[in-house]
Amino acid sequence: MDVASTVPFELLAYLFTGEEKVGLYYSLLGLLRFWRLRRVKQLFTRLEKDIRFSYFWVRCARLLCVTLFLVHCAGCLYYLLADRYPHKGKTWIGAVIPNFRETSLGIRYISAMYWSITTMTTVGYGDLHAENSMEMIFIIFYMLFNLGLTAYLIGNMTNLVVEGTRRTMEFRNSIEEASNFVCRNHLPPRLKDQILAYMCLRFKAESLNQHQLIEQLPKSICKSICQHLFLPTVEKVYLFKGISRRSKLSTSHQEKMLSCKMKLQMMFT
């Protein structure tokens, strides 16, 4: 399918038939190009998981590309209806540009995109409107589709904005509640400063997610992390002097020591 989506069927048709305007079957084969959208989706999925790029901006670029692609497809299909209609004057573009087939490709494309964007955004100035029943039916389905597309875009953008400000708003609310608690109970300024300092430290430490990360790792890696972090400090303690690293401790004792060390790390960090 990847190879078939890259075959230039229009060029092959011109080489075999000698005509620039290809038939319906070659146009249907050209629809295989939509298979490339699968590759584009996989690219954006990899970029969203890549920590070198901002998830917010990658997601915004993905939503923008989806919107532009759908607007482009709708405009091209709407122009195709006008181009294949037998009476040129009774089409949406023929009513504004009588000889639209003789105009430049840029003007026709801009007109189609202009109609598609104004219809998608529910602006609808009315200067380009349906002139026959086929165009009316197409517009009905296009506007119904735009309801779902608009909900999809608004929902994604709302999630991105809310997720970026959720932790900050929770922190501000907790600080405000702590200040009200201090004022209501008439606590001294020293206790107030300690409470606020602790809440600020907790807010900064939550972004590290150390405890969740360590819980997901296997025990062998956790033991190596503990040895790297705490072994130089433990060796300096008087109680552990003279004990080799391969001390004959039971597995339960080792696990208890590891858990205690990890809790100490969480407290000090």
Coordinates of N, CA and C in Angstrom, one line a residue, residues 68 103 155 217 223 225 237 254 260 263:
L68 N -6.9 22.1 8.4 CA -6.5 22.5 7.0 C -6.8 21.4 6.0
T103 N -10.6 30.8 -15.8 CA -9.8 31.6 -14.9 C -8.7 30.7 -14.4
G155 N -12.8 20.7 22.2 CA -12.5 19.8 23.3 C -11.0 19.6 23.5
L217 N 9.6 0.6 38.6 CA 10.9 0.0 38.3 C 11.0 -1.4 39.0
K223 N 17.4 -1.5 43.8 CA 18.5 -1.7 44.6 C 19.8 -1.0 44.1
I225 N 19.8 1.7 42.4 CA 19.6 3.2 42.7 C 19.9 3.5 44.1
V237 N 28.7 5.7 58.4 CA 28.0 5.6 59.7 C 28.8 4.6 60.6
Q254 N 16.9 -7.1 53.6 CA 17.3 -6.2 52.6 C 16.1 -5.4 52.0
C260 N 13.1 1.6 53.7 CA 13.4 2.7 54.6 C 14.3 3.7 54.0
K263 N 12.1 5.8 51.6 CA 11.3 6.8 52.4 C 12.2 7.9 52.8

